[in-house]
């Protein structure tokens, strides 16, 4: 049995809700967390388009037509920027977490991050080609 | 409620897997379905979504990042003053991603 300190006696610093506006690095951290909101909304909209496709091709076409409105286009442009920010920050942090070794040689972080970003571009182009060919 | 908290390792695993899927796949899909198809940049061929390997791919593309997003949102909102509703947030976020996964299974199966 471990003797844990009484929780009521522990010190919890109280942070104001706007602490992330104090420093640029805090703000960028919060921006990175915020990417998930846009990605989630995009996925739900994409899922609705697939649901409409399951109903009929005409229903799907009408839904896609609705996405041509300025509001939806603006949303998708912003979502794209946030998604790219998620990708870049994810690959940069992967380089910190993943340590690739060959004997005594350890791959530098820039190489691990670069390989991820290169792989991401290859995968993106492959999906684009598959989408147009299939 | 305690059970949701005890699944911590599972949520972190799904967060990580979903983060990888979102990082590699979501940007190009926003370009394809959010911008390319509505703006007519490329010929939209939704028939491709009806192929079974593509349906499986769509499930991975949608379900895993939903867990990633839920985990991020759940861990971020308490940091900006919503700590008091941390438990309902856990139910809302993880429950939402579970419901989203079931809906995704149903949608891709009925394509």
PDB file of N, CA, C and O in Angstrom, chain A residues 17 19-20 30 32-33 35-36 39-40 42-43 46-47 50-51 53-54 57 60 64 67-68 73 76-77 79-80 83 86-87 90-91 116 120 123-124 127-128 131 134, chain B residues 16 19-20 22-25 27-35 38-39 42 44-49 57-58 61 65 68-69 72-73 76 79-80 104 106-107 110-111:
ATOM      1  N   UNK A  17      -8.520  30.997 -17.961  1.00  0.00           N
ATOM      2  CA  UNK A  17      -8.907  30.317 -19.207  1.00  0.00           C
ATOM      3  C   UNK A  17      -8.146  30.852 -20.415  1.00  0.00           C
ATOM      4  O   UNK A  17      -8.090  30.201 -21.457  1.00  0.00           O
ATOM      5  N   UNK A  19      -4.827  31.558 -20.528  1.00  0.00           N
ATOM      6  CA  UNK A  19      -3.375  31.408 -20.348  1.00  0.00           C
ATOM      7  C   UNK A  19      -2.634  31.205 -21.667  1.00  0.00           C
ATOM      8  O   UNK A  19      -1.496  31.620 -21.819  1.00  0.00           O
ATOM      9  N   UNK A  20      -3.310  30.605 -22.637  1.00  0.00           N
ATOM     10  CA  UNK A  20      -2.656  30.270 -23.910  1.00  0.00           C
ATOM     11  C   UNK A  20      -2.484  31.487 -24.825  1.00  0.00           C
ATOM     12  O   UNK A  20      -1.877  31.368 -25.889  1.00  0.00           O
ATOM     13  N   UNK A  30      -2.193  25.627 -28.671  1.00  0.00           N
ATOM     14  CA  UNK A  30      -3.656  25.587 -28.656  1.00  0.00           C
ATOM     15  C   UNK A  30      -4.208  25.490 -30.078  1.00  0.00           C
ATOM     16  O   UNK A  30      -5.191  24.793 -30.321  1.00  0.00           O
ATOM     17  N   UNK A  32      -2.774  23.961 -32.494  1.00  0.00           N
ATOM     18  CA  UNK A  32      -2.568  22.562 -32.887  1.00  0.00           C
ATOM     19  C   UNK A  32      -3.697  21.684 -32.328  1.00  0.00           C
ATOM     20  O   UNK A  32      -4.227  20.820 -33.020  1.00  0.00           O
ATOM     21  N   UNK A  33      -4.063  21.927 -31.074  1.00  0.00           N
ATOM     22  CA  UNK A  33      -5.165  21.152 -30.480  1.00  0.00           C
ATOM     23  C   UNK A  33      -6.478  21.451 -31.215  1.00  0.00           C
ATOM     24  O   UNK A  33      -7.315  20.571 -31.381  1.00  0.00           O
ATOM     25  N   UNK A  35      -6.930  22.022 -34.286  1.00  0.00           N
ATOM     26  CA  UNK A  35      -7.032  21.386 -35.613  1.00  0.00           C
ATOM     27  C   UNK A  35      -8.045  20.240 -35.562  1.00  0.00           C
ATOM     28  O   UNK A  35      -8.721  19.969 -36.545  1.00  0.00           O
ATOM     29  N   UNK A  36      -8.140  19.575 -34.388  1.00  0.00           N
ATOM     30  CA  UNK A  36      -9.012  18.402 -34.273  1.00  0.00           C
ATOM     31  C   UNK A  36     -10.483  18.774 -34.480  1.00  0.00           C
ATOM     32  O   UNK A  36     -11.256  17.963 -34.985  1.00  0.00           O
ATOM     33  N   UNK A  39     -10.959  18.980 -38.259  1.00  0.00           N
ATOM     34  CA  UNK A  39     -10.857  17.646 -38.857  1.00  0.00           C
ATOM     35  C   UNK A  39     -12.136  16.849 -38.550  1.00  0.00           C
ATOM     36  O   UNK A  39     -12.695  16.196 -39.432  1.00  0.00           O
ATOM     37  N   UNK A  40     -12.622  16.944 -37.305  1.00  0.00           N
ATOM     38  CA  UNK A  40     -13.836  16.211 -36.920  1.00  0.00           C
ATOM     39  C   UNK A  40     -15.043  16.692 -37.735  1.00  0.00           C
ATOM     40  O   UNK A  40     -15.812  15.871 -38.253  1.00  0.00           O
ATOM     41  N   UNK A  42     -14.998  18.142 -40.668  1.00  0.00           N
ATOM     42  CA  UNK A  42     -14.825  17.684 -42.052  1.00  0.00           C
ATOM     43  C   UNK A  42     -15.265  16.225 -42.187  1.00  0.00           C
ATOM     44  O   UNK A  42     -15.975  15.859 -43.129  1.00  0.00           O
ATOM     45  N   UNK A  43     -14.828  15.365 -41.248  1.00  0.00           N
ATOM     46  CA  UNK A  43     -15.142  13.934 -41.333  1.00  0.00           C
ATOM     47  C   UNK A  43     -16.646  13.692 -41.260  1.00  0.00           C
ATOM     48  O   UNK A  43     -17.174  12.836 -41.971  1.00  0.00           O
ATOM     49  N   UNK A  46     -18.111  14.684 -44.578  1.00  0.00           N
ATOM     50  CA  UNK A  46     -17.759  13.651 -45.564  1.00  0.00           C
ATOM     51  C   UNK A  46     -18.637  12.414 -45.360  1.00  0.00           C
ATOM     52  O   UNK A  46     -19.127  11.817 -46.322  1.00  0.00           O
ATOM     53  N   UNK A  47     -18.860  12.065 -44.092  1.00  0.00           N
ATOM     54  CA  UNK A  47     -19.707  10.905 -43.774  1.00  0.00           C
ATOM     55  C   UNK A  47     -21.140  11.148 -44.250  1.00  0.00           C
ATOM     56  O   UNK A  47     -21.781  10.234 -44.791  1.00  0.00           O
ATOM     57  N   UNK A  50     -21.360  10.514 -47.880  1.00  0.00           N
ATOM     58  CA  UNK A  50     -21.399   9.073 -48.173  1.00  0.00           C
ATOM     59  C   UNK A  50     -22.799   8.508 -47.890  1.00  0.00           C
ATOM     60  O   UNK A  50     -23.290   7.641 -48.624  1.00  0.00           O
ATOM     61  N   UNK A  51     -23.429   9.022 -46.826  1.00  0.00           N
ATOM     62  CA  UNK A  51     -24.800   8.588 -46.505  1.00  0.00           C
ATOM     63  C   UNK A  51     -25.754   8.945 -47.647  1.00  0.00           C
ATOM     64  O   UNK A  51     -26.579   8.138 -48.066  1.00  0.00           O
ATOM     65  N   UNK A  53     -24.874   9.336 -50.725  1.00  0.00           N
ATOM     66  CA  UNK A  53     -24.523   8.460 -51.848  1.00  0.00           C
ATOM     67  C   UNK A  53     -25.234   7.121 -51.700  1.00  0.00           C
ATOM     68  O   UNK A  53     -25.675   6.529 -52.699  1.00  0.00           O
ATOM     69  N   UNK A  54     -25.333   6.634 -50.450  1.00  0.00           N
ATOM     70  CA  UNK A  54     -26.035   5.377 -50.183  1.00  0.00           C
ATOM     71  C   UNK A  54     -27.516   5.475 -50.548  1.00  0.00           C
ATOM     72  O   UNK A  54     -28.146   4.480 -50.913  1.00  0.00           O
ATOM     73  N   UNK A  57     -27.417   8.438 -56.264  1.00  0.00           N
ATOM     74  CA  UNK A  57     -26.382   9.313 -56.823  1.00  0.00           C
ATOM     75  C   UNK A  57     -26.885  10.747 -56.975  1.00  0.00           C
ATOM     76  O   UNK A  57     -26.116  11.698 -56.857  1.00  0.00           O
ATOM     77  N   UNK A  60     -26.555  12.439 -53.659  1.00  0.00           N
ATOM     78  CA  UNK A  60     -25.139  12.760 -53.439  1.00  0.00           C
ATOM     79  C   UNK A  60     -24.759  14.011 -54.239  1.00  0.00           C
ATOM     80  O   UNK A  60     -24.118  14.927 -53.712  1.00  0.00           O
ATOM     81  N   UNK A  64     -23.242  17.520 -52.823  1.00  0.00           N
ATOM     82  CA  UNK A  64     -21.961  18.101 -53.273  1.00  0.00           C
ATOM     83  C   UNK A  64     -22.195  19.497 -53.844  1.00  0.00           C
ATOM     84  O   UNK A  64     -21.388  20.405 -53.640  1.00  0.00           O
ATOM     85  N   UNK A  67     -22.185  22.033 -51.268  1.00  0.00           N
ATOM     86  CA  UNK A  67     -20.852  22.368 -50.737  1.00  0.00           C
ATOM     87  C   UNK A  67     -20.168  23.473 -51.545  1.00  0.00           C
ATOM     88  O   UNK A  67     -19.079  23.917 -51.195  1.00  0.00           O
ATOM     89  N   UNK A  68     -20.811  23.871 -52.655  1.00  0.00           N
ATOM     90  CA  UNK A  68     -20.246  24.947 -53.484  1.00  0.00           C
ATOM     91  C   UNK A  68     -20.552  26.329 -52.910  1.00  0.00           C
ATOM     92  O   UNK A  68     -20.077  27.340 -53.416  1.00  0.00           O
ATOM     93  N   UNK A  73     -17.180  26.435 -48.813  1.00  0.00           N
ATOM     94  CA  UNK A  73     -15.854  26.512 -49.445  1.00  0.00           C
ATOM     95  C   UNK A  73     -14.850  27.136 -48.481  1.00  0.00           C
ATOM     96  O   UNK A  73     -13.731  26.643 -48.320  1.00  0.00           O
ATOM     97  N   UNK A  76     -13.880  24.596 -45.893  1.00  0.00           N
ATOM     98  CA  UNK A  76     -12.942  23.569 -46.367  1.00  0.00           C
ATOM     99  C   UNK A  76     -11.536  24.129 -46.590  1.00  0.00           C
ATOM    100  O   UNK A  76     -10.551  23.423 -46.378  1.00  0.00           O
ATOM    101  N   UNK A  77     -11.439  25.381 -47.012  1.00  0.00           N
ATOM    102  CA  UNK A  77     -10.107  25.990 -47.141  1.00  0.00           C
ATOM    103  C   UNK A  77      -9.434  26.097 -45.771  1.00  0.00           C
ATOM    104  O   UNK A  77      -8.262  25.762 -45.603  1.00  0.00           O
ATOM    105  N   UNK A  79     -10.241  24.361 -43.085  1.00  0.00           N
ATOM    106  CA  UNK A  79     -10.007  22.997 -42.591  1.00  0.00           C
ATOM    107  C   UNK A  79      -8.742  22.408 -43.220  1.00  0.00           C
ATOM    108  O   UNK A  79      -7.979  21.705 -42.544  1.00  0.00           O
ATOM    109  N   UNK A  80      -8.522  22.728 -44.506  1.00  0.00           N
ATOM    110  CA  UNK A  80      -7.308  22.218 -45.173  1.00  0.00           C
ATOM    111  C   UNK A  80      -6.055  22.775 -44.501  1.00  0.00           C
ATOM    112  O   UNK A  80      -5.102  22.024 -44.232  1.00  0.00           O
ATOM    113  N   UNK A  83      -5.656  21.042 -41.230  1.00  0.00           N
ATOM    114  CA  UNK A  83      -5.252  19.639 -41.410  1.00  0.00           C
ATOM    115  C   UNK A  83      -3.761  19.559 -41.759  1.00  0.00           C
ATOM    116  O   UNK A  83      -3.047  18.677 -41.263  1.00  0.00           O
ATOM    117  N   UNK A  86      -1.868  20.103 -38.661  1.00  0.00           N
ATOM    118  CA  UNK A  86      -1.846  18.872 -37.869  1.00  0.00           C
ATOM    119  C   UNK A  86      -0.786  17.916 -38.409  1.00  0.00           C
ATOM    120  O   UNK A  86       0.011  17.357 -37.649  1.00  0.00           O
ATOM    121  N   UNK A  87      -0.761  17.726 -39.756  1.00  0.00           N
ATOM    122  CA  UNK A  87       0.188  16.780 -40.357  1.00  0.00           C
ATOM    123  C   UNK A  87       1.622  17.183 -40.024  1.00  0.00           C
ATOM    124  O   UNK A  87       2.416  16.345 -39.570  1.00  0.00           O
ATOM    125  N   UNK A  90       2.429  16.807 -36.388  1.00  0.00           N
ATOM    126  CA  UNK A  90       2.425  15.380 -36.022  1.00  0.00           C
ATOM    127  C   UNK A  90       3.742  14.722 -36.453  1.00  0.00           C
ATOM    128  O   UNK A  90       4.346  13.967 -35.699  1.00  0.00           O
ATOM    129  N   UNK A  91       4.175  15.034 -37.673  1.00  0.00           N
ATOM    130  CA  UNK A  91       5.408  14.419 -38.169  1.00  0.00           C
ATOM    131  C   UNK A  91       6.630  14.947 -37.405  1.00  0.00           C
ATOM    132  O   UNK A  91       7.579  14.203 -37.158  1.00  0.00           O
ATOM    133  N   UNK A 116       8.916  11.216 -43.043  1.00  0.00           N
ATOM    134  CA  UNK A 116       7.462  11.211 -42.840  1.00  0.00           C
ATOM    135  C   UNK A 116       6.780  12.173 -43.815  1.00  0.00           C
ATOM    136  O   UNK A 116       5.772  11.831 -44.432  1.00  0.00           O
ATOM    137  N   UNK A 120       4.224  11.311 -46.735  1.00  0.00           N
ATOM    138  CA  UNK A 120       2.900  11.954 -46.765  1.00  0.00           C
ATOM    139  C   UNK A 120       2.597  12.491 -48.177  1.00  0.00           C
ATOM    140  O   UNK A 120       1.498  12.285 -48.708  1.00  0.00           O
ATOM    141  N   UNK A 123       1.978   9.521 -50.565  1.00  0.00           N
ATOM    142  CA  UNK A 123       0.651   8.938 -50.311  1.00  0.00           C
ATOM    143  C   UNK A 123      -0.444   9.847 -50.889  1.00  0.00           C
ATOM    144  O   UNK A 123      -1.384   9.373 -51.543  1.00  0.00           O
ATOM    145  N   UNK A 124      -0.293  11.173 -50.685  1.00  0.00           N
ATOM    146  CA  UNK A 124      -1.309  12.120 -51.176  1.00  0.00           C
ATOM    147  C   UNK A 124      -1.416  12.070 -52.695  1.00  0.00           C
ATOM    148  O   UNK A 124      -2.530  12.027 -53.248  1.00  0.00           O
ATOM    149  N   UNK A 127      -3.100   8.803 -53.791  1.00  0.00           N
ATOM    150  CA  UNK A 127      -4.566   8.828 -53.616  1.00  0.00           C
ATOM    151  C   UNK A 127      -5.209   9.663 -54.726  1.00  0.00           C
ATOM    152  O   UNK A 127      -6.219   9.273 -55.308  1.00  0.00           O
ATOM    153  N   UNK A 128      -4.583  10.787 -55.034  1.00  0.00           N
ATOM    154  CA  UNK A 128      -5.091  11.659 -56.109  1.00  0.00           C
ATOM    155  C   UNK A 128      -5.148  10.889 -57.434  1.00  0.00           C
ATOM    156  O   UNK A 128      -6.146  10.932 -58.153  1.00  0.00           O
ATOM    157  N   UNK A 131      -7.804   8.123 -57.335  1.00  0.00           N
ATOM    158  CA  UNK A 131      -9.149   8.705 -57.396  1.00  0.00           C
ATOM    159  C   UNK A 131      -9.520   9.047 -58.835  1.00  0.00           C
ATOM    160  O   UNK A 131     -10.664   8.881 -59.243  1.00  0.00           O
ATOM    161  N   UNK A 134      -9.465   5.269 -60.937  1.00  0.00           N
ATOM    162  CA  UNK A 134     -10.474   4.235 -60.611  1.00  0.00           C
ATOM    163  C   UNK A 134     -11.874   4.632 -61.091  1.00  0.00           C
ATOM    164  O   UNK A 134     -12.227   5.791 -61.103  1.00  0.00           O
TER     165      UNK A 134
ATOM    166  N   UNK B  16      -3.393   7.969 -31.005  1.00  0.00           N
ATOM    167  CA  UNK B  16      -2.166   7.896 -31.782  1.00  0.00           C
ATOM    168  C   UNK B  16      -2.426   7.361 -33.193  1.00  0.00           C
ATOM    169  O   UNK B  16      -1.982   7.946 -34.184  1.00  0.00           O
ATOM    170  N   UNK B  19      -4.274   9.883 -35.141  1.00  0.00           N
ATOM    171  CA  UNK B  19      -3.405  11.011 -35.486  1.00  0.00           C
ATOM    172  C   UNK B  19      -2.575  10.705 -36.725  1.00  0.00           C
ATOM    173  O   UNK B  19      -2.389  11.566 -37.593  1.00  0.00           O
ATOM    174  N   UNK B  20      -2.100   9.473 -36.816  1.00  0.00           N
ATOM    175  CA  UNK B  20      -1.310   9.063 -37.985  1.00  0.00           C
ATOM    176  C   UNK B  20      -2.189   9.069 -39.235  1.00  0.00           C
ATOM    177  O   UNK B  20      -1.816   9.627 -40.275  1.00  0.00           O
ATOM    178  N   UNK B  22      -5.007  10.687 -39.732  1.00  0.00           N
ATOM    179  CA  UNK B  22      -5.390  12.063 -40.069  1.00  0.00           C
ATOM    180  C   UNK B  22      -4.223  12.800 -40.731  1.00  0.00           C
ATOM    181  O   UNK B  22      -4.417  13.524 -41.714  1.00  0.00           O
ATOM    182  N   UNK B  23      -3.006  12.595 -40.227  1.00  0.00           N
ATOM    183  CA  UNK B  23      -1.844  13.309 -40.768  1.00  0.00           C
ATOM    184  C   UNK B  23      -1.556  12.898 -42.206  1.00  0.00           C
ATOM    185  O   UNK B  23      -1.273  13.738 -43.063  1.00  0.00           O
ATOM    186  N   UNK B  24      -1.656  11.594 -42.490  1.00  0.00           N
ATOM    187  CA  UNK B  24      -1.322  11.123 -43.837  1.00  0.00           C
ATOM    188  C   UNK B  24      -2.457  11.318 -44.837  1.00  0.00           C
ATOM    189  O   UNK B  24      -2.203  11.576 -46.010  1.00  0.00           O
ATOM    190  N   UNK B  25      -3.704  11.150 -44.398  1.00  0.00           N
ATOM    191  CA  UNK B  25      -4.800  11.038 -45.368  1.00  0.00           C
ATOM    192  C   UNK B  25      -5.789  12.199 -45.428  1.00  0.00           C
ATOM    193  O   UNK B  25      -6.382  12.443 -46.483  1.00  0.00           O
ATOM    194  N   UNK B  27      -5.644  15.666 -45.310  1.00  0.00           N
ATOM    195  CA  UNK B  27      -5.502  16.836 -46.194  1.00  0.00           C
ATOM    196  C   UNK B  27      -5.884  16.553 -47.656  1.00  0.00           C
ATOM    197  O   UNK B  27      -6.644  17.326 -48.254  1.00  0.00           O
ATOM    198  N   UNK B  28      -5.428  15.436 -48.207  1.00  0.00           N
ATOM    199  CA  UNK B  28      -5.744  15.153 -49.622  1.00  0.00           C
ATOM    200  C   UNK B  28      -7.246  14.898 -49.786  1.00  0.00           C
ATOM    201  O   UNK B  28      -7.834  15.274 -50.816  1.00  0.00           O
ATOM    202  N   UNK B  29      -7.888  14.321 -48.781  1.00  0.00           N
ATOM    203  CA  UNK B  29      -9.327  14.085 -48.905  1.00  0.00           C
ATOM    204  C   UNK B  29     -10.124  15.382 -48.791  1.00  0.00           C
ATOM    205  O   UNK B  29     -11.186  15.501 -49.410  1.00  0.00           O
ATOM    206  N   UNK B  30      -9.617  16.350 -48.038  1.00  0.00           N
ATOM    207  CA  UNK B  30     -10.297  17.661 -48.005  1.00  0.00           C
ATOM    208  C   UNK B  30     -10.187  18.287 -49.401  1.00  0.00           C
ATOM    209  O   UNK B  30     -11.146  18.858 -49.922  1.00  0.00           O
ATOM    210  N   UNK B  31      -9.001  18.139 -50.014  1.00  0.00           N
ATOM    211  CA  UNK B  31      -8.824  18.688 -51.369  1.00  0.00           C
ATOM    212  C   UNK B  31      -9.777  17.989 -52.349  1.00  0.00           C
ATOM    213  O   UNK B  31     -10.415  18.639 -53.178  1.00  0.00           O
ATOM    214  N   UNK B  32      -9.901  16.670 -52.244  1.00  0.00           N
ATOM    215  CA  UNK B  32     -10.734  15.912 -53.185  1.00  0.00           C
ATOM    216  C   UNK B  32     -12.229  16.157 -52.980  1.00  0.00           C
ATOM    217  O   UNK B  32     -12.923  16.547 -53.918  1.00  0.00           O
ATOM    218  N   UNK B  33     -12.706  15.917 -51.731  1.00  0.00           N
ATOM    219  CA  UNK B  33     -14.165  15.946 -51.532  1.00  0.00           C
ATOM    220  C   UNK B  33     -14.693  17.306 -51.088  1.00  0.00           C
ATOM    221  O   UNK B  33     -15.865  17.614 -51.325  1.00  0.00           O
ATOM    222  N   UNK B  34     -13.832  18.117 -50.443  1.00  0.00           N
ATOM    223  CA  UNK B  34     -14.317  19.401 -49.937  1.00  0.00           C
ATOM    224  C   UNK B  34     -14.141  20.545 -50.918  1.00  0.00           C
ATOM    225  O   UNK B  34     -14.872  21.531 -50.860  1.00  0.00           O
ATOM    226  N   UNK B  35     -13.130  20.420 -51.791  1.00  0.00           N
ATOM    227  CA  UNK B  35     -12.846  21.506 -52.732  1.00  0.00           C
ATOM    228  C   UNK B  35     -12.924  21.025 -54.191  1.00  0.00           C
ATOM    229  O   UNK B  35     -13.581  21.639 -55.014  1.00  0.00           O
ATOM    230  N   UNK B  38     -16.772  19.835 -55.329  1.00  0.00           N
ATOM    231  CA  UNK B  38     -17.743  20.937 -55.499  1.00  0.00           C
ATOM    232  C   UNK B  38     -17.320  21.943 -56.570  1.00  0.00           C
ATOM    233  O   UNK B  38     -18.160  22.474 -57.280  1.00  0.00           O
ATOM    234  N   UNK B  39     -16.021  22.186 -56.695  1.00  0.00           N
ATOM    235  CA  UNK B  39     -15.562  23.206 -57.639  1.00  0.00           C
ATOM    236  C   UNK B  39     -15.312  22.643 -59.044  1.00  0.00           C
ATOM    237  O   UNK B  39     -14.963  23.384 -59.951  1.00  0.00           O
ATOM    238  N   UNK B  42     -11.889  18.200 -60.643  1.00  0.00           N
ATOM    239  CA  UNK B  42     -11.679  16.875 -61.203  1.00  0.00           C
ATOM    240  C   UNK B  42     -13.015  16.175 -61.313  1.00  0.00           C
ATOM    241  O   UNK B  42     -13.989  16.552 -60.652  1.00  0.00           O
ATOM    242  N   UNK B  44     -15.731  13.986 -60.471  1.00  0.00           N
ATOM    243  CA  UNK B  44     -16.076  13.286 -59.236  1.00  0.00           C
ATOM    244  C   UNK B  44     -16.596  11.893 -59.585  1.00  0.00           C
ATOM    245  O   UNK B  44     -17.519  11.758 -60.377  1.00  0.00           O
ATOM    246  N   UNK B  45     -15.957  10.882 -59.042  1.00  0.00           N
ATOM    247  CA  UNK B  45     -16.389   9.509 -59.341  1.00  0.00           C
ATOM    248  C   UNK B  45     -16.724   8.778 -58.039  1.00  0.00           C
ATOM    249  O   UNK B  45     -15.924   7.988 -57.530  1.00  0.00           O
ATOM    250  N   UNK B  46     -17.930   9.075 -57.489  1.00  0.00           N
ATOM    251  CA  UNK B  46     -18.293   8.471 -56.198  1.00  0.00           C
ATOM    252  C   UNK B  46     -18.479   6.958 -56.265  1.00  0.00           C
ATOM    253  O   UNK B  46     -18.510   6.301 -55.234  1.00  0.00           O
ATOM    254  N   UNK B  47     -18.572   6.408 -57.499  1.00  0.00           N
ATOM    255  CA  UNK B  47     -18.749   4.948 -57.626  1.00  0.00           C
ATOM    256  C   UNK B  47     -17.584   4.211 -56.972  1.00  0.00           C
ATOM    257  O   UNK B  47     -17.728   3.087 -56.490  1.00  0.00           O
ATOM    258  N   UNK B  48     -16.420   4.902 -56.970  1.00  0.00           N
ATOM    259  CA  UNK B  48     -15.224   4.284 -56.403  1.00  0.00           C
ATOM    260  C   UNK B  48     -15.439   3.924 -54.926  1.00  0.00           C
ATOM    261  O   UNK B  48     -14.878   2.951 -54.410  1.00  0.00           O
ATOM    262  N   UNK B  49     -16.300   4.711 -54.235  1.00  0.00           N
ATOM    263  CA  UNK B  49     -16.543   4.479 -52.809  1.00  0.00           C
ATOM    264  C   UNK B  49     -17.289   3.168 -52.562  1.00  0.00           C
ATOM    265  O   UNK B  49     -17.365   2.693 -51.440  1.00  0.00           O
ATOM    266  N   UNK B  57     -11.295   1.115 -46.402  1.00  0.00           N
ATOM    267  CA  UNK B  57     -10.408   2.285 -46.308  1.00  0.00           C
ATOM    268  C   UNK B  57     -11.171   3.484 -45.725  1.00  0.00           C
ATOM    269  O   UNK B  57     -10.658   4.190 -44.849  1.00  0.00           O
ATOM    270  N   UNK B  58     -12.404   3.686 -46.213  1.00  0.00           N
ATOM    271  CA  UNK B  58     -13.209   4.822 -45.729  1.00  0.00           C
ATOM    272  C   UNK B  58     -13.490   4.688 -44.233  1.00  0.00           C
ATOM    273  O   UNK B  58     -13.476   5.683 -43.500  1.00  0.00           O
ATOM    274  N   UNK B  61     -10.370   5.708 -42.520  1.00  0.00           N
ATOM    275  CA  UNK B  61     -10.186   7.144 -42.733  1.00  0.00           C
ATOM    276  C   UNK B  61     -11.073   7.980 -41.807  1.00  0.00           C
ATOM    277  O   UNK B  61     -10.653   9.027 -41.321  1.00  0.00           O
ATOM    278  N   UNK B  65      -9.582   8.762 -36.993  1.00  0.00           N
ATOM    279  CA  UNK B  65      -9.396  10.176 -36.639  1.00  0.00           C
ATOM    280  C   UNK B  65     -10.488  10.730 -35.728  1.00  0.00           C
ATOM    281  O   UNK B  65     -10.246  11.681 -34.985  1.00  0.00           O
ATOM    282  N   UNK B  68      -9.160  10.224 -32.429  1.00  0.00           N
ATOM    283  CA  UNK B  68      -8.059  11.180 -32.238  1.00  0.00           C
ATOM    284  C   UNK B  68      -8.619  12.545 -31.834  1.00  0.00           C
ATOM    285  O   UNK B  68      -8.159  13.159 -30.860  1.00  0.00           O
ATOM    286  N   UNK B  69      -9.630  13.003 -32.591  1.00  0.00           N
ATOM    287  CA  UNK B  69     -10.221  14.323 -32.326  1.00  0.00           C
ATOM    288  C   UNK B  69     -10.895  14.345 -30.954  1.00  0.00           C
ATOM    289  O   UNK B  69     -10.733  15.315 -30.200  1.00  0.00           O
ATOM    290  N   UNK B  72      -8.282  14.631 -28.216  1.00  0.00           N
ATOM    291  CA  UNK B  72      -7.675  15.973 -28.174  1.00  0.00           C
ATOM    292  C   UNK B  72      -8.636  16.989 -27.583  1.00  0.00           C
ATOM    293  O   UNK B  72      -8.250  17.799 -26.743  1.00  0.00           O
ATOM    294  N   UNK B  73      -9.877  16.936 -28.034  1.00  0.00           N
ATOM    295  CA  UNK B  73     -10.866  17.910 -27.551  1.00  0.00           C
ATOM    296  C   UNK B  73     -11.091  17.696 -26.053  1.00  0.00           C
ATOM    297  O   UNK B  73     -11.131  18.651 -25.274  1.00  0.00           O
ATOM    298  N   UNK B  76      -8.219  19.114 -24.099  1.00  0.00           N
ATOM    299  CA  UNK B  76      -7.957  20.547 -24.270  1.00  0.00           C
ATOM    300  C   UNK B  76      -8.994  21.422 -23.573  1.00  0.00           C
ATOM    301  O   UNK B  76      -8.637  22.405 -22.927  1.00  0.00           O
ATOM    302  N   UNK B  79      -8.493  22.561 -20.120  1.00  0.00           N
ATOM    303  CA  UNK B  79      -7.378  23.509 -20.001  1.00  0.00           C
ATOM    304  C   UNK B  79      -7.816  24.953 -20.214  1.00  0.00           C
ATOM    305  O   UNK B  79      -7.076  25.884 -19.918  1.00  0.00           O
ATOM    306  N   UNK B  80      -8.995  25.125 -20.797  1.00  0.00           N
ATOM    307  CA  UNK B  80      -9.462  26.495 -21.039  1.00  0.00           C
ATOM    308  C   UNK B  80     -10.724  26.781 -20.217  1.00  0.00           C
ATOM    309  O   UNK B  80     -11.639  27.447 -20.674  1.00  0.00           O
ATOM    310  N   UNK B 104     -20.468   5.095 -38.987  1.00  0.00           N
ATOM    311  CA  UNK B 104     -19.586   4.908 -40.144  1.00  0.00           C
ATOM    312  C   UNK B 104     -19.716   3.480 -40.684  1.00  0.00           C
ATOM    313  O   UNK B 104     -19.778   3.286 -41.909  1.00  0.00           O
ATOM    314  N   UNK B 106     -22.263   1.525 -40.467  1.00  0.00           N
ATOM    315  CA  UNK B 106     -23.572   1.424 -41.123  1.00  0.00           C
ATOM    316  C   UNK B 106     -23.556   2.124 -42.497  1.00  0.00           C
ATOM    317  O   UNK B 106     -24.040   1.566 -43.488  1.00  0.00           O
ATOM    318  N   UNK B 107     -22.963   3.338 -42.545  1.00  0.00           N
ATOM    319  CA  UNK B 107     -22.963   4.103 -43.807  1.00  0.00           C
ATOM    320  C   UNK B 107     -22.122   3.393 -44.867  1.00  0.00           C
ATOM    321  O   UNK B 107     -22.576   3.214 -46.007  1.00  0.00           O
ATOM    322  N   UNK B 110     -23.797   0.317 -46.240  1.00  0.00           N
ATOM    323  CA  UNK B 110     -24.999   0.499 -47.078  1.00  0.00           C
ATOM    324  C   UNK B 110     -24.739   1.353 -48.311  1.00  0.00           C
ATOM    325  O   UNK B 110     -25.667   1.850 -48.930  1.00  0.00           O
ATOM    326  N   UNK B 111     -23.474   1.529 -48.670  1.00  0.00           N
ATOM    327  CA  UNK B 111     -23.145   2.336 -49.858  1.00  0.00           C
ATOM    328  C   UNK B 111     -23.576   1.614 -51.139  1.00  0.00           C
ATOM    329  O   UNK B 111     -23.502   0.397 -51.210  1.00  0.00           O
TER     330      UNK B 111
END
